[in-house]
XYZ file of N, CA and C in Angstrom:
570
model
N 129.183 114.162 71.605
C 128.970 113.145 70.591
C 129.305 113.683 69.196
N 128.915 114.937 68.947
C 129.188 115.531 67.644
C 130.697 115.661 67.411
N 131.443 116.102 68.443
C 132.894 116.218 68.316
C 133.527 114.863 68.036
N 133.032 113.836 68.693
C 133.570 112.494 68.487
C 133.352 112.066 67.046
N 132.178 112.348 66.510
C 131.897 111.992 65.121
C 132.791 112.773 64.172
N 132.997 114.059 64.465
C 133.868 114.879 63.623
C 135.294 114.355 63.624
N 135.788 114.009 64.799
C 137.152 113.476 64.887
C 137.275 112.148 64.166
N 136.277 111.302 64.311
C 136.324 110.012 63.615
C 136.306 110.242 62.110
N 135.532 111.228 61.647
C 135.504 111.550 60.218
C 136.875 112.030 59.765
N 137.536 112.897 60.563
C 138.863 113.377 60.204
C 139.860 112.238 60.127
N 139.800 111.325 61.070
C 140.716 110.183 61.067
C 140.466 109.313 59.844
N 139.207 109.009 59.560
C 138.927 108.149 58.410
C 139.287 108.852 57.114
N 139.134 110.180 57.060
C 139.491 110.935 55.863
C 141.001 110.867 55.618
N 141.797 110.938 56.692
C 143.250 110.858 56.559
C 143.698 109.494 56.068
N 142.913 108.460 56.359
C 143.299 107.108 55.974
C 143.004 106.864 54.496
N 142.165 107.671 53.877
C 141.828 107.512 52.471
C 142.884 108.199 51.616
N 143.085 107.713 50.385
C 144.030 108.399 49.492
C 143.544 109.836 49.256
N 144.448 110.787 49.423
C 144.091 112.192 49.281
C 144.213 112.609 47.828
N 143.352 113.549 47.446
C 143.405 114.125 46.110
C 143.852 115.578 46.214
N 144.319 116.101 45.108
C 144.710 117.507 45.044
C 143.546 118.387 45.481
N 142.332 118.026 45.113
C 141.161 118.838 45.460
C 140.971 118.961 46.972
N 141.558 118.048 47.754
C 141.458 118.136 49.206
C 142.262 119.307 49.768
N 143.288 119.766 49.050
C 144.168 120.812 49.556
C 144.193 122.080 48.712
N 143.538 122.067 47.564
C 143.617 123.224 46.669
C 143.101 124.490 47.348
N 143.806 125.582 47.108
C 143.377 126.902 47.589
C 142.599 127.553 46.456
N 141.365 127.848 46.729
C 140.515 128.446 45.704
C 140.373 129.942 45.885
N 141.426 130.573 46.310
C 141.445 132.012 46.518
C 141.576 132.683 45.157
N 140.505 133.293 44.706
C 140.524 133.868 43.364
C 141.397 135.116 43.253
N 141.939 135.576 44.388
C 142.918 136.664 44.331
C 144.206 136.177 43.680
N 144.427 134.857 43.656
C 145.664 134.315 43.094
C 145.525 133.953 41.619
N 144.394 134.319 41.015
C 144.171 134.049 39.591
C 143.935 135.380 38.892
N 144.781 135.672 37.905
C 144.709 136.947 37.189
C 144.734 136.698 35.688
N 144.605 137.770 34.909
C 144.766 137.687 33.455
C 145.997 138.504 33.068
N 146.411 138.380 31.828
C 147.584 139.115 31.341
C 147.349 140.622 31.361
N 146.096 141.043 31.391
C 145.757 142.465 31.407
C 145.783 143.067 32.815
N 146.018 142.241 33.836
C 146.091 142.727 35.218
C 147.289 143.659 35.347
N 147.081 144.792 36.011
C 148.190 145.744 36.180
C 149.200 145.198 37.188
N 150.413 145.698 37.095
C 151.464 145.315 38.034
C 151.066 145.662 39.464
N 150.447 146.840 39.645
C 150.031 147.261 40.974
C 148.962 146.327 41.536
N 148.016 145.917 40.707
C 146.978 144.981 41.163
C 147.605 143.631 41.493
N 148.541 143.177 40.673
C 149.227 141.907 40.946
C 149.964 141.990 42.283
N 150.651 143.098 42.532
C 151.363 143.276 43.793
C 150.391 143.252 44.964
N 149.264 143.913 44.802
C 148.249 143.939 45.857
C 147.722 142.537 46.151
N 147.482 141.764 45.115
C 146.982 140.394 45.299
C 148.014 139.503 45.968
N 149.275 139.687 45.618
C 150.332 138.902 46.257
C 150.415 139.224 47.742
N 150.260 140.479 48.090
C 150.300 140.887 49.492
C 149.127 140.270 50.253
N 147.944 140.239 49.645
C 146.746 139.730 50.311
C 146.720 138.208 50.438
N 147.394 137.544 49.533
C 147.359 136.074 49.534
C 148.535 135.519 50.325
N 148.527 134.236 50.544
C 149.647 133.571 51.217
C 150.553 132.894 50.202
N 150.471 133.311 48.967
C 151.257 132.704 47.907
C 152.221 133.726 47.330
N 153.330 133.247 46.788
C 154.254 134.145 46.102
C 154.122 134.000 44.592
N 153.067 133.317 44.155
C 152.793 133.122 42.732
C 151.332 133.430 42.431
N 151.099 133.897 41.208
C 149.743 134.106 40.714
C 149.588 133.320 39.421
N 148.474 132.623 39.279
C 148.175 131.924 38.029
C 147.594 132.933 37.048
N 148.036 132.871 35.807
C 147.536 133.771 34.771
C 146.679 132.947 33.812
N 145.454 133.409 33.587
C 144.529 132.686 32.703
C 144.104 133.565 31.533
N 143.567 132.916 30.510
C 142.957 133.674 29.420
C 141.507 133.979 29.809
N 140.756 134.562 28.900
C 139.380 134.950 29.214
C 138.469 133.772 29.534
N 138.817 132.572 29.042
C 137.982 131.391 29.313
C 138.404 130.668 30.588
N 139.452 131.157 31.254
C 139.904 130.549 32.500
C 140.986 129.504 32.324
N 141.462 129.302 31.085
C 142.532 128.326 30.858
C 143.888 128.932 31.209
N 144.782 128.090 31.690
C 146.092 128.524 32.160
C 146.956 129.058 31.017
N 147.501 130.245 31.224
C 148.431 130.859 30.288
C 149.849 130.768 30.840
N 149.976 130.937 32.172
C 151.285 130.901 32.809
C 151.185 131.332 34.258
N 152.327 131.747 34.791
C 152.406 132.180 36.188
C 153.192 133.488 36.254
N 152.910 134.259 37.297
C 153.683 135.461 37.605
C 154.175 135.284 39.032
N 155.491 135.454 39.229
C 156.007 135.301 40.596
C 156.287 136.659 41.220
N 156.341 136.636 42.534
C 156.514 137.856 43.318
C 157.786 138.607 42.940
N 158.871 137.892 42.732
C 160.146 138.532 42.387
C 160.043 139.315 41.093
N 159.371 138.754 40.108
C 159.211 139.444 38.826
C 158.370 140.706 38.977
N 157.345 140.647 39.825
C 156.502 141.826 40.059
C 157.330 142.912 40.748
N 158.108 142.539 41.752
C 158.948 143.512 42.463
C 159.945 144.152 41.496
N 160.632 143.326 40.701
C 161.613 143.872 39.734
C 160.942 144.836 38.763
N 159.763 144.463 38.264
C 159.057 145.327 37.319
C 158.653 146.648 37.969
N 158.174 146.598 39.203
C 157.777 147.824 39.902
C 158.988 148.710 40.218
N 160.119 148.092 40.534
C 161.335 148.866 40.807
C 161.850 149.578 39.553
N 161.445 149.102 38.397
C 161.855 149.712 37.130
C 161.031 150.924 36.756
N 160.215 151.443 37.667
C 159.355 152.617 37.434
C 158.532 152.482 36.161
N 157.642 151.473 36.118
C 156.833 151.273 34.919
C 155.798 152.395 34.763
N 155.313 152.589 33.539
C 154.272 153.597 33.341
C 152.982 153.187 34.070
N 152.166 154.156 34.408
C 150.881 153.865 35.058
C 150.086 152.923 34.160
N 149.483 151.929 34.760
C 148.668 150.986 33.990
C 149.449 149.858 33.333
N 150.765 149.763 33.600
C 151.567 148.671 33.028
C 151.012 147.336 33.526
N 150.952 146.353 32.639
C 150.373 145.049 32.974
C 151.458 144.001 33.208
N 151.024 142.828 33.619
C 151.939 141.714 33.884
C 152.330 140.958 32.611
N 151.793 141.340 31.484
C 152.012 140.622 30.217
C 153.478 140.259 29.976
N 154.380 141.176 30.206
C 155.794 140.934 29.881
C 156.535 140.096 30.920
N 155.934 139.827 32.064
C 156.648 139.061 33.096
C 156.022 137.684 33.349
N 155.138 137.272 32.474
C 154.489 135.957 32.626
C 155.477 134.858 32.260
N 155.605 133.862 33.132
C 156.347 132.645 32.809
C 155.335 131.735 32.128
N 155.573 131.426 30.865
C 154.549 130.745 30.068
C 154.659 129.224 30.068
N 155.768 128.686 30.410
C 155.924 127.230 30.433
C 155.866 126.777 31.887
N 154.684 126.412 32.335
C 154.507 126.025 33.736
C 153.810 124.678 33.819
N 154.062 124.005 34.903
C 153.407 122.733 35.147
C 152.114 122.976 35.901
N 151.165 122.076 35.703
C 149.894 122.159 36.411
C 149.477 120.743 36.782
N 148.484 120.651 37.644
C 147.952 119.357 38.036
C 146.429 119.391 37.968
N 145.860 118.233 37.811
C 144.395 118.113 37.809
C 143.898 118.044 39.242
N 142.715 118.577 39.462
C 142.132 118.534 40.800
C 141.804 117.114 41.234
N 141.668 116.195 40.292
C 141.329 114.809 40.613
C 142.561 113.934 40.821
N 143.761 114.505 40.637
C 144.993 113.726 40.793
C 145.185 113.319 42.248
N 145.764 112.162 42.450
C 146.128 111.739 43.804
C 147.268 112.632 44.269
N 147.178 113.085 45.490
C 148.199 113.957 46.053
C 149.576 113.297 45.979
N 149.624 112.016 46.240
C 150.906 111.302 46.206
C 151.540 111.320 44.812
N 150.723 111.442 43.763
C 151.266 111.420 42.400
C 151.834 112.767 41.962
N 151.618 113.827 42.723
C 152.143 115.134 42.341
C 153.221 115.643 43.295
N 153.538 114.859 44.319
C 154.541 115.266 45.305
C 155.904 115.526 44.663
N 156.229 114.789 43.611
C 157.534 114.954 42.974
C 157.729 116.375 42.450
N 156.645 117.069 42.121
C 156.771 118.436 41.622
C 157.341 119.368 42.686
N 157.077 119.074 43.936
C 157.628 119.880 45.024
C 159.030 119.424 45.400
N 159.328 118.139 45.230
C 160.655 117.615 45.572
C 161.687 117.964 44.517
N 161.299 117.947 43.266
C 162.270 118.065 42.184
C 162.551 119.493 41.737
N 161.890 120.463 42.343
C 162.119 121.843 41.921
C 161.827 122.794 43.071
N 161.884 124.055 42.766
C 161.635 125.061 43.804
C 160.197 125.564 43.751
N 159.278 124.765 43.216
C 157.870 125.172 43.170
C 157.353 125.476 44.574
N 156.700 126.612 44.723
C 156.010 126.907 45.975
C 154.510 126.783 45.798
N 154.054 126.789 44.553
C 152.635 126.623 44.248
C 152.507 126.085 42.832
N 151.466 125.307 42.620
C 151.216 124.717 41.306
C 149.760 124.983 40.954
N 149.494 125.486 39.738
C 148.103 125.704 39.338
C 147.337 124.378 39.275
N 146.091 124.419 39.707
C 145.226 123.245 39.687
C 144.134 123.476 38.642
N 143.946 122.486 37.768
C 142.967 122.587 36.694
C 141.787 121.671 36.954
N 140.603 122.117 36.539
C 139.425 121.265 36.641
C 139.317 120.410 35.374
N 138.247 119.683 35.229
C 138.067 118.778 34.090
C 137.912 119.478 32.758
N 137.686 120.780 32.779
C 137.555 121.561 31.540
C 138.798 122.408 31.278
N 139.908 122.047 31.938
C 141.201 122.741 31.800
C 141.174 124.189 32.264
N 140.289 124.524 33.171
C 140.251 125.865 33.729
C 140.927 125.858 35.101
N 141.625 126.937 35.387
C 142.297 127.048 36.681
C 141.233 127.211 37.765
N 141.302 126.345 38.759
C 140.341 126.442 39.867
C 141.035 126.774 41.177
N 142.357 126.940 41.152
C 143.067 127.316 42.369
C 144.538 126.957 42.280
N 145.189 127.023 43.438
C 146.608 126.693 43.550
C 146.805 125.634 44.620
N 147.743 124.749 44.376
C 148.196 123.801 45.382
C 149.488 124.376 45.939
N 149.463 124.765 47.211
C 150.627 125.378 47.840
C 151.481 124.340 48.548
N 152.791 124.492 48.384
C 153.733 123.585 49.032
C 153.517 123.574 50.539
N 153.242 124.727 51.128
C 153.058 124.794 52.589
C 151.830 124.005 53.029
N 150.783 123.931 52.193
C 149.609 123.141 52.547
C 149.910 121.648 52.469
N 150.710 121.266 51.474
C 151.119 119.868 51.359
C 151.963 119.485 52.568
N 152.871 120.379 52.964
C 153.717 120.130 54.125
C 152.864 120.011 55.393
N 151.902 120.904 55.560
C 151.017 120.851 56.732
C 150.226 119.553 56.734
N 149.785 119.118 55.564
C 149.035 117.866 55.474
C 149.912 116.677 55.844
N 151.179 116.720 55.459
C 152.090 115.639 55.825
C 152.267 115.588 57.331
N 152.312 116.741 57.983
C 152.427 116.770 59.441
C 151.174 116.221 60.102
N 150.010 116.535 59.553
C 148.750 116.008 60.084
C 148.721 114.501 59.915
N 149.215 114.023 58.778
C 149.235 112.578 58.507
C 150.068 111.837 59.545
N 151.132 112.480 60.047
C 152.013 111.823 61.000
C 151.478 111.875 62.424
N 150.456 112.700 62.674
C 149.876 112.808 64.008
C 149.136 111.523 64.322
N 149.405 110.905 65.461
C 148.713 109.659 65.777
C 147.215 109.890 65.931
N 146.449 108.888 65.562
C 144.998 108.969 65.679
C 144.627 109.144 67.142
N 143.561 109.924 67.431
C 143.154 110.104 68.823
C 142.723 108.772 69.425
N 142.987 108.643 70.713
C 142.600 107.403 71.381
C 141.086 107.322 71.495
N 140.602 106.145 71.742
C 139.165 105.933 71.871
C 138.597 106.802 72.992
N 139.343 106.989 74.075
C 138.872 107.798 75.195
C 138.666 109.254 74.750
N 139.565 109.763 73.904
C 139.425 111.134 73.425
C 138.203 111.252 72.531
N 137.980 110.250 71.667
C 136.839 110.302 70.759
C 135.522 110.217 71.502
N 135.514 109.642 72.697
C 134.264 109.455 73.413
C 134.047 110.476 74.514
N 134.829 111.568 74.530
C 134.637 112.587 75.556
C 133.250 113.198 75.415
N 132.618 113.530 76.530
C 131.301 114.156 76.448
C 131.387 115.515 75.774
N 130.320 115.899 75.097
C 130.289 117.156 74.360
C 130.455 118.359 75.263
N 130.135 118.251 76.531
C 130.211 119.386 77.449
C 131.634 119.695 77.895
N 132.603 118.829 77.571
C 133.973 119.076 78.023
C 134.540 120.311 77.335
N 135.489 120.954 77.988
C 136.101 122.173 77.473
C 137.390 121.823 76.748
N 137.288 121.517 75.475
C 138.478 121.235 74.683
C 138.888 122.513 73.964
N 140.180 122.716 73.776
C 140.589 123.899 73.016
C 140.120 123.755 71.577
N 139.813 124.875 70.959
C 139.365 124.803 69.564
C 140.540 124.382 68.700
N 140.237 123.627 67.668
C 141.289 123.119 66.789
C 141.594 124.145 65.713
N 142.869 124.262 65.312
C 143.211 125.201 64.246
C 142.632 124.722 62.923
N 142.467 125.653 62.001
C 141.945 125.281 60.692
C 142.986 124.432 59.985
N 142.544 123.322 59.438
C 143.435 122.430 58.719
C 143.084 122.485 57.242
N 144.000 122.031 56.367
C 143.711 122.068 54.938
C 142.405 121.374 54.579
N 142.040 120.297 55.312
C 140.815 119.605 54.932
C 139.556 120.378 55.294
N 139.685 121.449 56.085
C 138.511 122.237 56.427
C 138.257 123.354 55.417
N 139.116 123.491 54.417
C 138.918 124.508 53.386
C 137.781 124.100 52.455
N 137.092 125.091 51.906
C 136.024 124.832 50.946
C 136.658 124.476 49.610
N 136.380 123.297 49.116
C 136.936 122.881 47.828
C 135.836 122.579 46.824
N 134.636 123.084 47.060
C 133.509 122.751 46.197
C 133.701 123.227 44.764
N 134.312 124.388 44.553
C 134.467 124.886 43.194
C 135.470 124.067 42.403
N 136.281 123.295 43.075
C 137.324 122.546 42.391
C 137.081 121.050 42.464
N 135.939 120.624 42.935
C 135.661 119.196 43.019
C 134.899 118.774 41.781
N 135.641 118.583 40.723
C 135.099 118.306 39.412
C 135.579 116.926 38.989
N 134.691 116.083 38.602
C 135.098 114.730 38.211
C 134.950 114.504 36.724
N 135.001 115.597 35.907
C 134.872 115.457 34.465
C 136.081 114.812 33.814
N 137.216 114.788 34.503
C 138.440 114.316 33.885
C 139.042 113.179 34.685
N 139.608 112.226 33.982
C 140.271 111.128 34.677
C 141.778 111.297 34.651
N 142.268 112.369 34.040
C 143.710 112.586 33.970
C 144.265 112.861 35.348
N 145.425 112.315 35.648
C 146.041 112.462 36.956
C 146.741 113.804 37.113
N 147.384 114.273 36.073
C 148.082 115.548 36.222
C 147.831 116.373 34.989
N 148.075 117.663 35.132
C 147.904 118.582 34.015
C 149.097 118.433 33.089
N 149.471 119.506 32.476
C 150.564 119.434 31.525
C 151.366 120.708 31.591
N 152.400 120.745 30.788
C 153.131 121.987 30.632
C 152.333 122.852 29.707
N 152.175 124.117 30.043
C 151.390 125.018 29.240
C 152.294 126.059 28.625
N 151.989 126.436 27.406
C 152.702 127.506 26.757
C 151.786 128.200 25.794
N 152.122 129.415 25.474
C 151.314 130.177 24.518
C 152.152 130.544 23.337
């Protein structure tokens, strides 16, 4: 019975308009400051599933992005010990609000080579990244036909294979902020 309720919740959730906050990755390894060393940035890129890191100021507001290629190039240049990412920050980047409808930000992935977009809360602080691969996975889930009534009513004792983790099963509590009604963020520069 519990599985049936969970599946019905997943189906009804898919039928509702999705927000960026439904898919945002709140992995704080992907958020750094300009004072982060190149080696630490490289380590975070290796640990995360993203090829981009959001760069924030001390208050958590977006300063820019650092991409994996720039970190690799900088490290190949034999930088001094303790060299930071300051010189490789891309400062003019697009961002989106966590309250934006997912459908309203899709163009950012279609119109450019973005692999991740910083997500801002209602106080303009970075709360995570929206990854293109998560949006793509969500589109595939959306196309999956709803389970039949017979599947939803299977007894709890049946041996069903465990379901893989889906974007909607991620914890998005830190980014579920309704302080702002803006649909998308803006271009940021320093």
